[in-house]
Amino acid sequence: MPTWLTQWTAPPAPRPACPPLTHHPPPALCLPPPDPLPVPVPPPNPFPVPPPLPLLLPVHRVRLLSLHVQRFRNLTEVSLVPGAHATVAVGQNGQGKTNLLEAIYLLATLKPLRASRLSELVQFGAQGARVSGRFLLKGAEREIAVELAEGTRQAFVDGKKAASLEDYFGGVSVVAFTPDDLEVVKGAPEARRLFLDRAVFNRFPAYLRETRSYARALKSRNRLLKERAPEEVREAFDETLARAGARLWVRRRALVDEVAPRAQRAFASIGRTPLPPGYAYTPVGLPKGLDFAVAEEAALVEVLAAALRTRAPRDTERGFTSVGPHADDLTLTLGERSARAYASQGQQRALVLGWKIAEIENLELATGVKPLLLLDDVSSELDPERNAYLMEYVAASGAQVFLTTTDAGLVARAAGPDTLWLTVRGGAVTD
């Protein structure tokens, strides 16, 4: 057992229950109960949150001061002032709770949280959608907005078109945790790549531009393969693809190097097993004898270019590129065995929970930014003890958090007296 765990004392008593709501939703959605009795105090958490790691930089807390959403999925018009520490959206499934979180995620990242196409985010029958918010970043207020129309997006900073992605993302950071994340261990490699890439983007905002460059080069090469273009033409694109792909390899490697040790530390608190967890990223198709952990980016460019040349005949027959970052996987193990094959469902979810907690800690330690936290109904997918751990971690983190739930009792540990409680029904959001 780690020393810090034996020395750690019980967490403080839960904060007082929130004040009664001023409106009258159905009893199943009321928070707190209509009678004057306080919300029952949850039992002690057997997995206390470990003490925070020492900070390397001054920490600036990202805070969303106001949010305005128009014609986004089923949200026609939403304006709200989030709670300084926590905002909880309560409602039944399919009412729009997740859409509210996705609007915030899009605003902070310019990427959909769930949708595969931007057009899916625009309300049916509408010409476009808009999400805007005023943030407090490093002591200064800034308004950012994103408009969606005809499958494209346009970003704005303080009312003007963003000159670059770096201008737009300066200081804004968000970590999202969804039920889909809990399934990545047993899911397909594509889901784990997306899971990894979201963490890389949070750590390195330039990664969005770099992944776009790689995607364009990959699309061009695949088109040439299908057209059976001359070898010299294809090889010219291979060089561009190799440079872009090596950059993604380096970014992913750096992120895993930072996050993995912290994820292992978090897992030790909730895994309920002496078996050590493993989080690793090693690209496919690397030559024997190459130590990926220390290889320079220039060397990786040559490695990927060589792999593309070697696989060209087979890729031509199949009509697609078979090697590169788009074909890689995040390897998750437990006791040096595949977590997908051998870990229980609870252990698989503990692996993901450990990673998410490590991702939050890593952003704070490496960048000095405490990100916004978006938790989309994950409490219903965790057992009571692990959910208690997560809620207590969120409450102790000091970050501004947005949660959705069908059962307010599941998130009571994360709520404080200044929590904003929202009811979501049929796309309407009320407090």
GROMACS .gro file of C-alpha atoms in nm:
model
  431
    1MET     CA    1   0.000   0.000   0.000
    2PRO     CA    2   0.141   0.345  -0.093
    3THR     CA    3   0.270   0.552   0.201
    4TRP     CA    4   0.045   0.845   0.118
    5LEU     CA    5  -0.263   0.623   0.142
    6THR     CA    6  -0.176   0.502   0.493
    7GLN     CA    7  -0.120   0.860   0.606
    8TRP     CA    8  -0.427   1.008   0.441
    9THR     CA    9  -0.712   1.110   0.670
   10ALA     CA   10  -1.081   1.093   0.597
   11PRO     CA   11  -1.221   1.368   0.374
   12PRO     CA   12  -1.422   1.651   0.533
   13ALA     CA   13  -1.795   1.611   0.586
   14PRO     CA   14  -2.014   1.678   0.277
   15ARG     CA   15  -2.117   2.036   0.219
   16PRO     CA   16  -2.471   2.147   0.319
   17ALA     CA   17  -2.755   2.060   0.087
   18CYS     CA   18  -2.846   2.310  -0.182
   19PRO     CA   19  -3.135   2.559  -0.119
   20PRO     CA   20  -3.483   2.470  -0.245
   21LEU     CA   21  -3.562   2.541  -0.607
   22THR     CA   22  -3.797   2.827  -0.689
   23HIS     CA   23  -3.999   2.637  -0.948
   24HIS     CA   24  -4.195   2.315  -0.934
   25PRO     CA   25  -4.071   2.041  -1.168
   26PRO     CA   26  -4.203   1.684  -1.140
   27PRO     CA   27  -4.115   1.530  -0.802
   28ALA     CA   28  -3.863   1.294  -0.961
   29LEU     CA   29  -3.656   1.592  -1.072
   30CYS     CA   30  -3.690   1.812  -0.761
   31LEU     CA   31  -3.369   1.904  -0.582
   32PRO     CA   32  -3.358   1.897  -0.289
   33PRO     CA   33  -3.674   1.702  -0.179
   34PRO     CA   34  -3.971   1.927  -0.108
   35ASP     CA   35  -3.973   1.844   0.265
   36PRO     CA   36  -3.746   2.048   0.493
   37LEU     CA   37  -3.527   1.753   0.584
   38PRO     CA   38  -3.162   1.774   0.465
   39VAL     CA   39  -3.030   1.544   0.198
   40PRO     CA   40  -2.902   1.227   0.370
   41VAL     CA   41  -2.529   1.231   0.426
   42PRO     CA   42  -2.360   0.968   0.204
   43PRO     CA   43  -2.166   0.695   0.383
   44PRO     CA   44  -1.789   0.742   0.415
   45ASN     CA   45  -1.597   0.677   0.097
   46PRO     CA   46  -1.366   0.373   0.133
   47PHE     CA   47  -1.140   0.524  -0.138
   48PRO     CA   48  -1.041   0.867  -0.002
   49VAL     CA   49  -0.904   1.113  -0.254
   50PRO     CA   50  -0.522   1.125  -0.225
   51PRO     CA   51  -0.349   1.453  -0.145
   52PRO     CA   52  -0.269   1.670  -0.448
   53LEU     CA   53   0.067   1.655  -0.617
   54PRO     CA   54   0.300   1.953  -0.567
   55LEU     CA   55   0.244   2.231  -0.821
   56LEU     CA   56   0.520   2.339  -1.055
   57LEU     CA   57   0.350   2.656  -1.189
   58PRO     CA   58   0.108   2.917  -1.055
   59VAL     CA   59  -0.242   2.784  -1.124
   60HIS     CA   60  -0.503   2.984  -1.315
   61ARG     CA   61  -0.858   2.855  -1.294
   62VAL     CA   62  -1.060   2.859  -1.616
   63ARG     CA   63  -1.404   2.994  -1.537
   64LEU     CA   64  -1.705   3.025  -1.765
   65LEU     CA   65  -1.892   3.339  -1.654
   66SER     CA   66  -2.185   3.319  -1.897
   67LEU     CA   67  -2.311   3.093  -2.174
   68HIS     CA   68  -2.546   3.158  -2.466
   69VAL     CA   69  -2.661   2.877  -2.699
   70GLN     CA   70  -2.875   2.918  -3.011
   71ARG     CA   71  -3.022   2.646  -3.236
   72PHE     CA   72  -2.774   2.385  -3.115
   73ARG     CA   73  -2.923   2.035  -3.148
   74ASN     CA   74  -3.252   2.054  -2.955
   75LEU     CA   75  -3.152   2.366  -2.760
   76THR     CA   76  -3.330   2.655  -2.931
   77GLU     CA   77  -3.224   2.933  -2.696
   78VAL     CA   78  -3.034   2.895  -2.368
   79SER     CA   79  -2.875   3.172  -2.163
   80LEU     CA   80  -2.731   3.106  -1.820
   81VAL     CA   81  -2.477   3.220  -1.563
   82PRO     CA   82  -2.303   2.902  -1.441
   83GLY     CA   83  -2.230   2.839  -1.077
   84ALA     CA   84  -1.885   2.955  -0.972
   85HIS     CA   85  -1.792   2.602  -0.870
   86ALA     CA   86  -2.061   2.362  -0.992
   87THR     CA   87  -2.356   2.354  -1.231
   88VAL     CA   88  -2.577   2.045  -1.236
   89ALA     CA   89  -2.827   1.974  -1.516
   90VAL     CA   90  -3.095   1.725  -1.407
   91GLY     CA   91  -3.334   1.555  -1.645
   92GLN     CA   92  -3.442   1.232  -1.803
   93ASN     CA   93  -3.254   1.081  -2.096
   94GLY     CA   94  -3.306   1.242  -2.434
   95GLN     CA   95  -3.408   1.585  -2.301
   96GLY     CA   96  -3.092   1.780  -2.392
   97LYS     CA   97  -2.859   1.754  -2.092
   98THR     CA   98  -2.569   1.618  -2.296
   99ASN     CA   99  -2.633   1.877  -2.567
  100LEU     CA  100  -2.566   2.150  -2.312
  101LEU     CA  101  -2.229   1.997  -2.225
  102GLU     CA  102  -2.148   1.943  -2.592
  103ALA     CA  103  -2.211   2.312  -2.659
  104ILE     CA  104  -1.957   2.404  -2.391
  105TYR     CA  105  -1.710   2.148  -2.526
  106LEU     CA  106  -1.745   2.284  -2.880
  107LEU     CA  107  -1.692   2.637  -2.751
  108ALA     CA  108  -1.371   2.536  -2.573
  109THR     CA  109  -1.225   2.305  -2.839
  110LEU     CA  110  -1.399   2.376  -3.174
  111LYS     CA  111  -1.459   2.000  -3.190
  112PRO     CA  112  -1.782   1.801  -3.137
  113LEU     CA  113  -1.799   1.584  -2.829
  114ARG     CA  114  -2.010   1.313  -2.994
  115ALA     CA  115  -2.103   1.408  -3.350
  116SER     CA  116  -1.897   1.289  -3.645
  117ARG     CA  117  -2.003   1.589  -3.860
  118LEU     CA  118  -2.053   1.952  -3.766
  119SER     CA  119  -2.384   1.959  -3.952
  120GLU     CA  120  -2.528   1.724  -3.689
  121LEU     CA  121  -2.493   1.997  -3.428
  122VAL     CA  122  -2.730   2.240  -3.602
  123GLN     CA  123  -3.092   2.219  -3.494
  124PHE     CA  124  -3.313   2.045  -3.747
  125GLY     CA  125  -3.462   2.298  -3.988
  126ALA     CA  126  -3.225   2.579  -3.883
  127GLN     CA  127  -2.969   2.742  -4.111
  128GLY     CA  128  -2.698   2.756  -3.848
  129ALA     CA  129  -2.611   2.742  -3.479
  130ARG     CA  130  -2.415   2.966  -3.245
  131VAL     CA  131  -2.251   2.914  -2.906
  132SER     CA  132  -2.084   3.198  -2.718
  133GLY     CA  133  -1.940   3.239  -2.373
  134ARG     CA  134  -1.757   3.488  -2.156
  135PHE     CA  135  -1.456   3.341  -1.978
  136LEU     CA  136  -1.232   3.456  -1.698
  137LEU     CA  137  -0.880   3.359  -1.802
  138LYS     CA  138  -0.574   3.452  -1.596
  139GLY     CA  139  -0.756   3.746  -1.443
  140ALA     CA  140  -0.891   3.888  -1.770
  141GLU     CA  141  -1.235   3.845  -1.926
  142ARG     CA  142  -1.265   3.729  -2.284
  143GLU     CA  143  -1.563   3.644  -2.502
  144ILE     CA  144  -1.533   3.362  -2.751
  145ALA     CA  145  -1.792   3.228  -2.992
  146VAL     CA  146  -1.830   2.966  -3.262
  147GLU     CA  147  -2.083   2.973  -3.545
  148LEU     CA  148  -2.185   2.667  -3.745
  149ALA     CA  149  -2.338   2.677  -4.092
  150GLU     CA  150  -2.333   2.444  -4.393
  151GLY     CA  151  -2.094   2.200  -4.228
  152THR     CA  152  -1.832   2.464  -4.146
  153ARG     CA  153  -1.737   2.659  -3.833
  154GLN     CA  154  -1.614   3.011  -3.770
  155ALA     CA  155  -1.447   3.114  -3.445
  156PHE     CA  156  -1.461   3.461  -3.290
  157VAL     CA  157  -1.263   3.625  -3.010
  158ASP     CA  158  -1.408   3.940  -2.853
  159GLY     CA  159  -1.637   3.989  -3.152
  160LYS     CA  160  -1.369   3.950  -3.420
  161LYS     CA  161  -1.284   3.650  -3.634
  162ALA     CA  162  -1.003   3.451  -3.473
  163ALA     CA  163  -0.681   3.508  -3.667
  164SER     CA  164  -0.541   3.170  -3.564
  165LEU     CA  165  -0.627   2.867  -3.356
  166GLU     CA  166  -0.365   2.973  -3.103
  167ASP     CA  167  -0.543   3.307  -3.057
  168TYR     CA  168  -0.871   3.129  -3.000
  169PHE     CA  169  -0.748   2.866  -2.757
  170GLY     CA  170  -0.522   3.087  -2.549
  171GLY     CA  171  -0.591   2.988  -2.188
  172VAL     CA  172  -0.912   2.787  -2.250
  173SER     CA  173  -0.893   2.427  -2.136
  174VAL     CA  174  -1.158   2.159  -2.075
  175VAL     CA  175  -1.166   1.791  -1.980
  176ALA     CA  176  -1.480   1.592  -2.064
  177PHE     CA  177  -1.577   1.257  -1.913
  178THR     CA  178  -1.863   1.067  -2.079
  179PRO     CA  179  -2.017   0.719  -2.054
  180ASP     CA  180  -1.854   0.639  -2.389
  181ASP     CA  181  -1.514   0.694  -2.227
  182LEU     CA  182  -1.589   0.415  -1.981
  183GLU     CA  183  -1.623   0.172  -2.271
  184VAL     CA  184  -1.291   0.247  -2.443
  185VAL     CA  185  -1.104  -0.045  -2.283
  186LYS     CA  186  -1.323  -0.305  -2.449
  187GLY     CA  187  -1.404  -0.091  -2.751
  188ALA     CA  188  -1.237  -0.065  -3.091
  189PRO     CA  189  -0.892   0.090  -3.147
  190GLU     CA  190  -1.058   0.391  -3.308
  191ALA     CA  191  -1.232   0.474  -2.979
  192ARG     CA  192  -0.902   0.456  -2.789
  193ARG     CA  193  -0.729   0.678  -3.046
  194LEU     CA  194  -1.004   0.938  -3.004
  195PHE     CA  195  -0.978   0.905  -2.626
  196LEU     CA  196  -0.601   0.960  -2.646
  197ASP     CA  197  -0.620   1.241  -2.900
  198ARG     CA  198  -0.862   1.443  -2.687
  199ALA     CA  199  -0.607   1.435  -2.405
  200VAL     CA  200  -0.325   1.529  -2.642
  201PHE     CA  201  -0.524   1.824  -2.775
  202ASN     CA  202  -0.596   1.948  -2.422
  203ARG     CA  203  -0.224   1.941  -2.346
  204PHE     CA  204  -0.102   2.071  -2.684
  205PRO     CA  205  -0.367   2.293  -2.855
  206ALA     CA  206  -0.156   2.302  -3.175
  207TYR     CA  207  -0.241   1.934  -3.209
  208LEU     CA  208  -0.572   2.025  -3.372
  209ARG     CA  209  -0.392   2.195  -3.660
  210GLU     CA  210  -0.138   1.911  -3.678
  211THR     CA  211  -0.405   1.641  -3.698
  212ARG     CA  212  -0.577   1.834  -3.976
  213SER     CA  213  -0.252   1.846  -4.172
  214TYR     CA  214  -0.208   1.473  -4.130
  215ALA     CA  215  -0.569   1.402  -4.230
  216ARG     CA  216  -0.531   1.605  -4.552
  217ALA     CA  217  -0.208   1.424  -4.644
  218LEU     CA  218  -0.363   1.085  -4.566
  219LYS     CA  219  -0.670   1.161  -4.777
  220SER     CA  220  -0.450   1.261  -5.070
  221ARG     CA  221  -0.238   0.945  -5.049
  222ASN     CA  222  -0.544   0.721  -5.027
  223ARG     CA  223  -0.688   0.889  -5.336
  224LEU     CA  224  -0.364   0.827  -5.525
  225LEU     CA  225  -0.364   0.463  -5.413
  226LYS     CA  226  -0.715   0.412  -5.544
  227GLU     CA  227  -0.624   0.583  -5.872
  228ARG     CA  228  -0.304   0.374  -5.896
  229ALA     CA  229  -0.105   0.691  -5.953
  230PRO     CA  230   0.259   0.665  -6.070
  231GLU     CA  231   0.505   0.572  -5.796
  232GLU     CA  232   0.695   0.900  -5.814
  233VAL     CA  233   0.373   1.097  -5.761
  234ARG     CA  234   0.270   0.888  -5.464
  235GLU     CA  235   0.615   0.909  -5.304
  236ALA     CA  236   0.599   1.288  -5.312
  237PHE     CA  237   0.290   1.266  -5.092
  238ASP     CA  238   0.455   0.999  -4.877
  239GLU     CA  239   0.713   1.253  -4.761
  240THR     CA  240   0.445   1.500  -4.652
  241LEU     CA  241   0.251   1.225  -4.478
  242ALA     CA  242   0.562   1.099  -4.299
  243ARG     CA  243   0.645   1.443  -4.160
  244ALA     CA  244   0.290   1.503  -4.039
  245GLY     CA  245   0.260   1.152  -3.896
  246ALA     CA  246   0.589   1.169  -3.705
  247ARG     CA  247   0.471   1.488  -3.537
  248LEU     CA  248   0.155   1.313  -3.415
  249TRP     CA  249   0.366   1.022  -3.287
  250VAL     CA  250   0.581   1.262  -3.085
  251ARG     CA  251   0.281   1.448  -2.943
  252ARG     CA  252   0.107   1.127  -2.836
  253ARG     CA  253   0.426   0.988  -2.685
  254ALA     CA  254   0.484   1.303  -2.482
  255LEU     CA  255   0.129   1.300  -2.346
  256VAL     CA  256   0.140   0.933  -2.244
  257ASP     CA  257   0.479   0.983  -2.079
  258GLU     CA  258   0.328   1.257  -1.863
  259VAL     CA  259  -0.011   1.104  -1.787
  260ALA     CA  260   0.066   0.732  -1.740
  261PRO     CA  261   0.250   0.757  -1.405
  262ARG     CA  262  -0.024   0.974  -1.258
  263ALA     CA  263  -0.295   0.740  -1.393
  264GLN     CA  264  -0.120   0.447  -1.225
  265ARG     CA  265  -0.116   0.641  -0.899
  266ALA     CA  266  -0.489   0.716  -0.921
  267PHE     CA  267  -0.572   0.357  -1.017
  268ALA     CA  268  -0.393   0.231  -0.706
  269SER     CA  269  -0.664   0.404  -0.500
  270ILE     CA  270  -0.965   0.254  -0.676
  271GLY     CA  271  -0.855  -0.057  -0.866
  272ARG     CA  272  -0.919  -0.308  -0.586
  273THR     CA  273  -0.636  -0.523  -0.715
  274PRO     CA  274  -0.262  -0.552  -0.647
  275LEU     CA  275  -0.200  -0.590  -1.021
  276PRO     CA  276  -0.029  -0.283  -1.168
  277PRO     CA  277  -0.203  -0.097  -1.452
  278GLY     CA  278  -0.027  -0.009  -1.775
  279TYR     CA  279  -0.087   0.274  -2.022
  280ALA     CA  280   0.137   0.262  -2.329
  281TYR     CA  281   0.158   0.395  -2.683
  282THR     CA  282   0.380   0.228  -2.941
  283PRO     CA  283   0.305   0.281  -3.313
  284VAL     CA  284   0.254  -0.022  -3.536
  285GLY     CA  285   0.507  -0.112  -3.801
  286LEU     CA  286   0.821   0.013  -3.626
  287PRO     CA  287   1.143  -0.164  -3.725
  288LYS     CA  288   1.310  -0.398  -3.478
  289GLY     CA  289   1.580  -0.232  -3.275
  290LEU     CA  290   1.420   0.112  -3.275
  291ASP     CA  291   1.356   0.248  -2.925
  292PHE     CA  292   1.044   0.457  -2.981
  293ALA     CA  293   1.062   0.602  -2.630
  294VAL     CA  294   1.375   0.804  -2.711
  295ALA     CA  295   1.374   0.829  -3.091
  296GLU     CA  296   1.409   1.181  -3.232
  297GLU     CA  297   1.130   1.320  -3.449
  298ALA     CA  298   1.359   1.337  -3.755
  299ALA     CA  299   1.435   0.966  -3.718
  300LEU     CA  300   1.064   0.887  -3.690
  301VAL     CA  301   1.001   1.075  -4.015
  302GLU     CA  302   1.244   0.840  -4.189
  303VAL     CA  303   1.091   0.536  -4.017
  304LEU     CA  304   0.739   0.622  -4.130
  305ALA     CA  305   0.853   0.709  -4.482
  306ALA     CA  306   1.026   0.371  -4.509
  307ALA     CA  307   0.716   0.191  -4.380
  308LEU     CA  308   0.501   0.369  -4.638
  309ARG     CA  309   0.738   0.261  -4.918
  310THR     CA  310   0.747  -0.097  -4.794
  311ARG     CA  311   0.371  -0.124  -4.771
  312ALA     CA  312   0.297   0.061  -5.094
  313PRO     CA  313   0.220  -0.253  -5.305
  314ARG     CA  314  -0.021  -0.389  -5.046
  315ASP     CA  315  -0.174  -0.045  -4.985
  316THR     CA  316  -0.228  -0.004  -5.360
  317GLU     CA  317  -0.415  -0.333  -5.378
  318ARG     CA  318  -0.635  -0.239  -5.083
  319GLY     CA  319  -0.677   0.127  -5.173
  320PHE     CA  320  -0.586   0.270  -4.833
  321THR     CA  321  -0.283   0.344  -4.616
  322SER     CA  322  -0.219   0.072  -4.359
  323VAL     CA  323   0.049   0.233  -4.139
  324GLY     CA  324   0.063   0.562  -3.949
  325PRO     CA  325  -0.098   0.731  -3.649
  326HIS     CA  326  -0.446   0.660  -3.786
  327ALA     CA  327  -0.379   0.285  -3.746
  328ASP     CA  328  -0.229   0.291  -3.394
  329ASP     CA  329  -0.376   0.199  -3.057
  330LEU     CA  330  -0.347   0.297  -2.691
  331THR     CA  331  -0.248  -0.019  -2.502
  332LEU     CA  332  -0.416  -0.069  -2.164
  333THR     CA  333  -0.298  -0.355  -1.945
  334LEU     CA  334  -0.350  -0.494  -1.597
  335GLY     CA  335  -0.070  -0.703  -1.455
  336GLU     CA  336   0.096  -0.697  -1.799
  337ARG     CA  337  -0.207  -0.869  -1.954
  338SER     CA  338  -0.458  -0.714  -2.189
  339ALA     CA  339  -0.716  -0.522  -1.987
  340ARG     CA  340  -0.964  -0.572  -2.267
  341ALA     CA  341  -0.940  -0.951  -2.236
  342TYR     CA  342  -0.872  -1.006  -1.867
  343ALA     CA  343  -0.985  -0.708  -1.657
  344SER     CA  344  -1.331  -0.706  -1.500
  345GLN     CA  345  -1.576  -0.436  -1.603
  346GLY     CA  346  -1.512  -0.253  -1.276
  347GLN     CA  347  -1.135  -0.269  -1.329
  348GLN     CA  348  -1.171  -0.149  -1.688
  349ARG     CA  349  -1.368   0.152  -1.571
  350ALA     CA  350  -1.115   0.216  -1.295
  351LEU     CA  351  -0.843   0.228  -1.563
  352VAL     CA  352  -1.036   0.499  -1.747
  353LEU     CA  353  -1.121   0.688  -1.429
  354GLY     CA  354  -0.755   0.684  -1.329
  355TRP     CA  355  -0.658   0.823  -1.670
  356LYS     CA  356  -0.912   1.106  -1.654
  357ILE     CA  357  -0.802   1.211  -1.308
  358ALA     CA  358  -0.440   1.201  -1.427
  359GLU     CA  359  -0.531   1.411  -1.732
  360ILE     CA  360  -0.678   1.681  -1.509
  361GLU     CA  361  -0.377   1.678  -1.275
  362ASN     CA  362  -0.135   1.684  -1.567
  363LEU     CA  363  -0.290   1.993  -1.723
  364GLU     CA  364  -0.268   2.176  -1.393
  365LEU     CA  365   0.092   2.069  -1.328
  366ALA     CA  366   0.229   2.112  -1.680
  367THR     CA  367   0.045   2.424  -1.794
  368GLY     CA  368  -0.063   2.599  -1.475
  369VAL     CA  369  -0.426   2.586  -1.591
  370LYS     CA  370  -0.709   2.428  -1.393
  371PRO     CA  371  -0.947   2.317  -1.671
  372LEU     CA  372  -1.324   2.320  -1.687
  373LEU     CA  373  -1.462   1.975  -1.606
  374LEU     CA  374  -1.758   1.830  -1.798
  375LEU     CA  375  -1.907   1.508  -1.656
  376ASP     CA  376  -2.192   1.366  -1.861
  377ASP     CA  377  -2.395   1.125  -1.648
  378VAL     CA  378  -2.092   0.909  -1.566
  379SER     CA  379  -2.212   0.856  -1.208
  380SER     CA  380  -2.485   0.621  -1.327
  381GLU     CA  381  -2.219   0.400  -1.490
  382LEU     CA  382  -1.991   0.369  -1.184
  383ASP     CA  383  -2.041   0.160  -0.873
  384PRO     CA  384  -2.120   0.364  -0.559
  385GLU     CA  385  -1.768   0.355  -0.415
  386ARG     CA  386  -1.592   0.467  -0.734
  387ASN     CA  387  -1.859   0.729  -0.795
  388ALA     CA  388  -1.800   0.862  -0.443
  389TYR     CA  389  -1.428   0.882  -0.518
  390LEU     CA  390  -1.491   1.076  -0.840
  391MET     CA  391  -1.739   1.318  -0.683
  392GLU     CA  392  -1.509   1.389  -0.389
  393TYR     CA  393  -1.219   1.441  -0.627
  394VAL     CA  394  -1.423   1.689  -0.830
  395ALA     CA  395  -1.531   1.877  -0.518
  396ALA     CA  396  -1.172   1.895  -0.390
  397SER     CA  397  -1.021   1.989  -0.727
  398GLY     CA  398  -1.126   2.354  -0.713
  399ALA     CA  399  -1.217   2.345  -1.082
  400GLN     CA  400  -1.544   2.476  -1.222
  401VAL     CA  401  -1.748   2.167  -1.306
  402PHE     CA  402  -2.057   2.098  -1.515
  403LEU     CA  403  -2.243   1.774  -1.446
  404THR     CA  404  -2.548   1.605  -1.594
  405THR     CA  405  -2.750   1.337  -1.420
  406THR     CA  406  -3.088   1.169  -1.407
  407ASP     CA  407  -3.053   1.130  -1.029
  408ALA     CA  408  -2.934   1.430  -0.831
  409GLY     CA  409  -2.835   1.213  -0.539
  410LEU     CA  410  -2.553   1.061  -0.741
  411VAL     CA  411  -2.369   1.393  -0.766
  412ALA     CA  412  -2.446   1.531  -0.420
  413ARG     CA  413  -2.084   1.496  -0.307
  414ALA     CA  414  -1.968   1.732  -0.584
  415ALA     CA  415  -2.230   2.000  -0.513
  416GLY     CA  416  -2.187   2.291  -0.273
  417PRO     CA  417  -2.413   2.563  -0.140
  418ASP     CA  418  -2.348   2.784  -0.444
  419THR     CA  419  -2.427   2.512  -0.700
  420LEU     CA  420  -2.655   2.612  -0.987
  421TRP     CA  421  -2.922   2.343  -1.029
  422LEU     CA  422  -3.086   2.325  -1.372
  423THR     CA  423  -3.380   2.124  -1.501
  424VAL     CA  424  -3.367   2.014  -1.866
  425ARG     CA  425  -3.685   1.903  -2.039
  426GLY     CA  426  -3.752   1.892  -2.412
  427GLY     CA  427  -3.461   2.123  -2.490
  428ALA     CA  428  -3.573   2.384  -2.236
  429VAL     CA  429  -3.326   2.465  -1.958
  430THR     CA  430  -3.462   2.626  -1.640
  431ASP     CA  431  -3.321   2.699  -1.297
   0.00000   0.00000   0.00000
